C-alpha positions as CSV (number, residue, x, y, z in Angstrom):
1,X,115.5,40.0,18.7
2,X,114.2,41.6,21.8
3,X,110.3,42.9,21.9
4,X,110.3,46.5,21.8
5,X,110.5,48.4,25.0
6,X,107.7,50.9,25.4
7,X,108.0,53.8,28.0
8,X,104.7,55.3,29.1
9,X,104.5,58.4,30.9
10,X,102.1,58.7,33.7
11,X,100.1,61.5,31.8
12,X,99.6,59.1,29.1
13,X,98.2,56.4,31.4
14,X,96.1,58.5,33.1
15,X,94.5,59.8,29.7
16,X,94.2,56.1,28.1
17,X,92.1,55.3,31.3
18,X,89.9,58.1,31.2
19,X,88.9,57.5,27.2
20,X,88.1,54.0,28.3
21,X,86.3,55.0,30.9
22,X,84.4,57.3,28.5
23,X,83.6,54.4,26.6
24,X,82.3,51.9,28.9
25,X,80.2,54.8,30.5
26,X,78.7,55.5,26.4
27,X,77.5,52.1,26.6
28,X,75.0,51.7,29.5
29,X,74.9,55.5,29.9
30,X,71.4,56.5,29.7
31,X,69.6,60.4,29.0
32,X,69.0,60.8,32.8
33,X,72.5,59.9,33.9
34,X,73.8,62.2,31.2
35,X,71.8,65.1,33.2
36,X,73.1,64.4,36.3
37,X,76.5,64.2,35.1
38,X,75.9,67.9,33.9
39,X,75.4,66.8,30.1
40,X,72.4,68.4,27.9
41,X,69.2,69.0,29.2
42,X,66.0,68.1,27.0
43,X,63.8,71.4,26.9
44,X,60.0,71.0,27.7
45,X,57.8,72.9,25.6
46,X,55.4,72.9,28.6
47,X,57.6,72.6,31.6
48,X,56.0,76.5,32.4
49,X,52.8,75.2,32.1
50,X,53.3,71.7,34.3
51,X,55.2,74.2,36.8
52,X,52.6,76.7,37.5
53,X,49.9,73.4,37.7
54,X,52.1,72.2,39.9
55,X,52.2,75.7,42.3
56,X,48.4,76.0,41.7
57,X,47.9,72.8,43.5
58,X,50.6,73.0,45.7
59,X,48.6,76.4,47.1
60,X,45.1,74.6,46.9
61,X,46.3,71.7,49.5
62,X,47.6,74.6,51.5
63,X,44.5,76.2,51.9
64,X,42.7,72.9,52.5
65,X,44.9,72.0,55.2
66,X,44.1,75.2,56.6
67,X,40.7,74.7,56.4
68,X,40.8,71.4,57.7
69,X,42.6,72.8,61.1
70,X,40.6,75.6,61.5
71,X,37.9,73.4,61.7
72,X,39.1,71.3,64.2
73,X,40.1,74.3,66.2
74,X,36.8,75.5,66.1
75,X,35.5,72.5,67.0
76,X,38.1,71.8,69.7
77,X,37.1,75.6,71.4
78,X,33.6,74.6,70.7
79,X,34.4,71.5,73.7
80,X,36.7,73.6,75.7
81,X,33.6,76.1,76.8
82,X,30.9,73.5,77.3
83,X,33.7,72.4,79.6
84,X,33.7,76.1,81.3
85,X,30.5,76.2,81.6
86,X,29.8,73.0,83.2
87,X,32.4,73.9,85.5
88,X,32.3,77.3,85.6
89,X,35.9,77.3,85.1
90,X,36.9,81.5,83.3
91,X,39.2,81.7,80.6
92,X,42.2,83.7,80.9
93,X,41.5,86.5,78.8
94,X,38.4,86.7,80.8
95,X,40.2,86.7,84.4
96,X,42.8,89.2,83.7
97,X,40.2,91.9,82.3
98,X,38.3,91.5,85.3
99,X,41.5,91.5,87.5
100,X,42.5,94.9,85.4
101,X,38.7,96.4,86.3
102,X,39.4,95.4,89.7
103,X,42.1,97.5,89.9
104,X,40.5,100.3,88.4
105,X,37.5,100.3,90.4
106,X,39.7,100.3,93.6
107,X,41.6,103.3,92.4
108,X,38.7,105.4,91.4
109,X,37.3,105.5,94.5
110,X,40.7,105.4,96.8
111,X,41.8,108.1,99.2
112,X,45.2,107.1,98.8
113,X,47.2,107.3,96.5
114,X,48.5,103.9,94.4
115,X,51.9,101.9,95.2
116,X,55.1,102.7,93.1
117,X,55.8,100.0,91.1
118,X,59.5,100.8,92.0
119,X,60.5,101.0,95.8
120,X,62.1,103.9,96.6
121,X,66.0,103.9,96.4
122,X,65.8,102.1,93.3
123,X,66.4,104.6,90.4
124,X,63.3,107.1,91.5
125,X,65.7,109.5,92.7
126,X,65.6,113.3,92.3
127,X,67.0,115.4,90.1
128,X,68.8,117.5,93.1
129,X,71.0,114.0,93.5
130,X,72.1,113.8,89.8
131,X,73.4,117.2,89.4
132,X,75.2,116.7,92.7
133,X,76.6,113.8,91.2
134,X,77.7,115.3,87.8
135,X,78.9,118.5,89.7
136,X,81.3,116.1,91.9
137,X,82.9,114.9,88.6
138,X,83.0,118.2,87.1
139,X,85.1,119.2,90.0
140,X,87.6,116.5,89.7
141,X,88.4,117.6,85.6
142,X,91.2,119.9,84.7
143,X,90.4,123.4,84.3
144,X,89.6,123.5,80.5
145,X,87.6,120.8,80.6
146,X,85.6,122.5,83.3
147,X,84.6,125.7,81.5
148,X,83.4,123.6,78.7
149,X,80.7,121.6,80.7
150,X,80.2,124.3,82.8
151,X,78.9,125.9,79.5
Protein backbone atom coordinates (compact mmCIF):
# COMPACT_ATOMS: atom_id res chain seq x y z
CA UNK A 1 0.00 0.00 0.00
CA UNK A 2 1.24 3.33 -1.03
CA UNK A 3 0.10 6.59 1.19
CA UNK A 4 -2.28 8.44 -0.65
CA UNK A 5 -1.04 11.10 -3.01
CA UNK A 6 -2.60 14.48 -2.37
CA UNK A 7 -2.50 17.24 -5.13
CA UNK A 8 -2.88 20.82 -3.82
CA UNK A 9 -3.64 23.62 -6.02
CA UNK A 10 -1.86 26.87 -5.43
CA UNK A 11 -5.33 28.56 -4.69
CA UNK A 12 -5.85 26.16 -1.96
CA UNK A 13 -2.52 26.83 -0.38
CA UNK A 14 -2.75 30.22 -0.55
CA UNK A 15 -6.28 30.17 1.26
CA UNK A 16 -5.09 27.53 4.02
CA UNK A 17 -2.31 30.07 4.87
CA UNK A 18 -4.45 33.02 5.08
CA UNK A 19 -7.13 31.18 7.70
CA UNK A 20 -4.15 30.41 9.74
CA UNK A 21 -2.95 33.53 9.59
CA UNK A 22 -6.40 34.63 10.72
CA UNK A 23 -6.01 32.62 13.60
CA UNK A 24 -2.83 33.32 14.98
CA UNK A 25 -3.67 37.12 14.45
CA UNK A 26 -7.30 36.26 16.71
CA UNK A 27 -5.05 35.29 19.47
CA UNK A 28 -2.79 38.25 20.42
CA UNK A 29 -4.99 40.61 18.32
CA UNK A 30 -6.10 43.34 20.52
CA UNK A 31 -9.27 46.19 20.10
CA UNK A 32 -6.74 48.83 18.97
CA UNK A 33 -4.99 46.65 16.32
CA UNK A 34 -8.47 45.68 15.13
CA UNK A 35 -9.02 49.58 14.38
CA UNK A 36 -6.10 50.04 12.62
CA UNK A 37 -6.58 47.04 10.52
CA UNK A 38 -9.92 48.78 9.50
CA UNK A 39 -12.17 46.54 11.86
CA UNK A 40 -15.05 48.13 14.06
CA UNK A 41 -14.74 51.21 15.74
CA UNK A 42 -16.08 51.64 19.43
CA UNK A 43 -18.50 54.74 19.40
CA UNK A 44 -18.01 57.40 22.16
CA UNK A 45 -20.99 58.71 23.64
CA UNK A 46 -18.93 61.89 24.34
CA UNK A 47 -16.32 61.95 21.68
CA UNK A 48 -18.35 65.55 20.57
CA UNK A 49 -17.99 66.76 23.75
CA UNK A 50 -14.03 65.69 24.42
CA UNK A 51 -13.59 67.17 20.71
CA UNK A 52 -14.91 70.59 21.14
CA UNK A 53 -12.82 70.64 24.87
CA UNK A 54 -10.21 69.77 22.96
CA UNK A 55 -10.61 72.86 20.20
CA UNK A 56 -11.60 75.18 23.07
CA UNK A 57 -8.20 74.72 24.56
CA UNK A 58 -6.41 74.27 21.56
CA UNK A 59 -7.76 78.16 20.72
CA UNK A 60 -7.08 79.28 24.40
CA UNK A 61 -3.14 78.36 24.07
CA UNK A 62 -3.35 80.18 20.80
CA UNK A 63 -4.33 83.27 22.17
CA UNK A 64 -1.90 82.91 25.10
CA UNK A 65 0.86 82.47 22.85
CA UNK A 66 -0.19 85.49 21.22
CA UNK A 67 -0.29 87.39 24.14
CA UNK A 68 2.84 86.23 25.39
CA UNK A 69 4.69 87.60 22.05
CA UNK A 70 2.99 90.64 21.81
CA UNK A 71 4.33 91.32 25.03
CA UNK A 72 7.71 90.72 24.36
CA UNK A 73 7.30 92.79 21.21
CA UNK A 74 6.20 95.57 23.09
CA UNK A 75 8.71 95.20 25.38
CA UNK A 76 11.48 94.62 22.78
CA UNK A 77 10.21 98.19 20.79
CA UNK A 78 10.02 99.53 24.28
CA UNK A 79 14.34 98.99 24.18
CA UNK A 80 14.66 99.65 20.61
CA UNK A 81 13.59 103.61 21.23
CA UNK A 82 15.48 104.17 24.48
CA UNK A 83 18.17 103.11 22.08
CA UNK A 84 17.05 106.00 19.46
CA UNK A 85 16.93 108.23 21.75
CA UNK A 86 20.13 107.87 23.39
CA UNK A 87 21.56 107.87 20.09
CA UNK A 88 19.36 109.81 18.27
CA UNK A 89 19.32 107.28 15.74
CA UNK A 90 15.30 107.90 13.38
CA UNK A 91 13.36 105.08 12.58
CA UNK A 92 12.55 104.37 9.17
CA UNK A 93 9.14 105.23 8.92
CA UNK A 94 10.18 108.47 10.44
CA UNK A 95 13.11 109.16 7.70
CA UNK A 96 11.15 108.54 4.63
CA UNK A 97 8.15 110.90 5.65
CA UNK A 98 10.46 113.57 6.27
CA UNK A 99 12.40 112.61 3.01
CA UNK A 100 8.74 112.68 1.25
CA UNK A 101 8.08 116.42 2.96
CA UNK A 102 11.39 117.33 1.72
CA UNK A 103 10.42 116.76 -1.55
CA UNK A 104 7.38 118.53 -1.31
CA UNK A 105 8.59 121.52 0.26
CA UNK A 106 11.15 121.86 -2.58
CA UNK A 107 8.47 121.61 -5.17
CA UNK A 108 6.18 124.07 -3.77
CA UNK A 109 8.30 126.65 -3.89
CA UNK A 110 10.44 125.67 -7.31
CA UNK A 111 10.58 127.75 -10.47
CA UNK A 112 11.23 124.80 -12.38
CA UNK A 113 9.46 122.34 -13.10
CA UNK A 114 10.25 118.56 -11.55
CA UNK A 115 12.44 115.67 -13.27
CA UNK A 116 10.58 112.91 -15.40
CA UNK A 117 10.91 109.99 -13.72
CA UNK A 118 11.38 108.51 -17.27
CA UNK A 119 14.19 110.02 -19.57
CA UNK A 120 13.06 110.97 -22.67
CA UNK A 121 13.27 108.28 -25.51
CA UNK A 122 12.07 105.80 -23.24
CA UNK A 123 8.27 105.22 -23.99
CA UNK A 124 7.18 109.21 -23.34
CA UNK A 125 6.77 109.53 -26.90
CA UNK A 126 3.97 111.47 -28.70
CA UNK A 127 1.08 110.50 -30.05
CA UNK A 128 2.22 112.08 -33.71
CA UNK A 129 4.88 108.98 -33.67
CA UNK A 130 2.37 106.25 -32.97
CA UNK A 131 -0.04 107.00 -35.59
CA UNK A 132 2.96 107.31 -37.97
CA UNK A 133 3.80 104.02 -36.92
CA UNK A 134 0.36 102.38 -37.29
CA UNK A 135 -0.19 104.36 -40.62
CA UNK A 136 3.25 102.68 -42.00
CA UNK A 137 1.65 99.15 -41.29
CA UNK A 138 -1.59 100.13 -42.64
CA UNK A 139 0.10 100.84 -45.85
CA UNK A 140 1.81 97.60 -46.10
CA UNK A 141 -1.88 95.51 -45.82
CA UNK A 142 -3.86 94.49 -48.82
CA UNK A 143 -6.46 96.59 -49.98
CA UNK A 144 -9.48 95.19 -47.98
CA UNK A 145 -7.89 95.07 -45.04
CA UNK A 146 -7.07 98.75 -45.45
CA UNK A 147 -10.59 100.13 -45.74
CA UNK A 148 -11.38 98.23 -42.68
CA UNK A 149 -8.87 100.04 -40.27
CA UNK A 150 -9.12 102.89 -42.18
CA UNK A 151 -12.72 102.86 -40.75
Amino acid sequence: MSPPSFSFTPIFLISLAVQKAEEALSLWATKDMGKMLGGDEEKDPDAAKKEEERQEALRQQEEERKAKYAKMEAEREVMRQGIRDKYGIKKKEEKEAEAQAALEANAEGSLTRPKKAIPPGCGDEEEEEEESILDTVIKYLPGPLQDMFKK
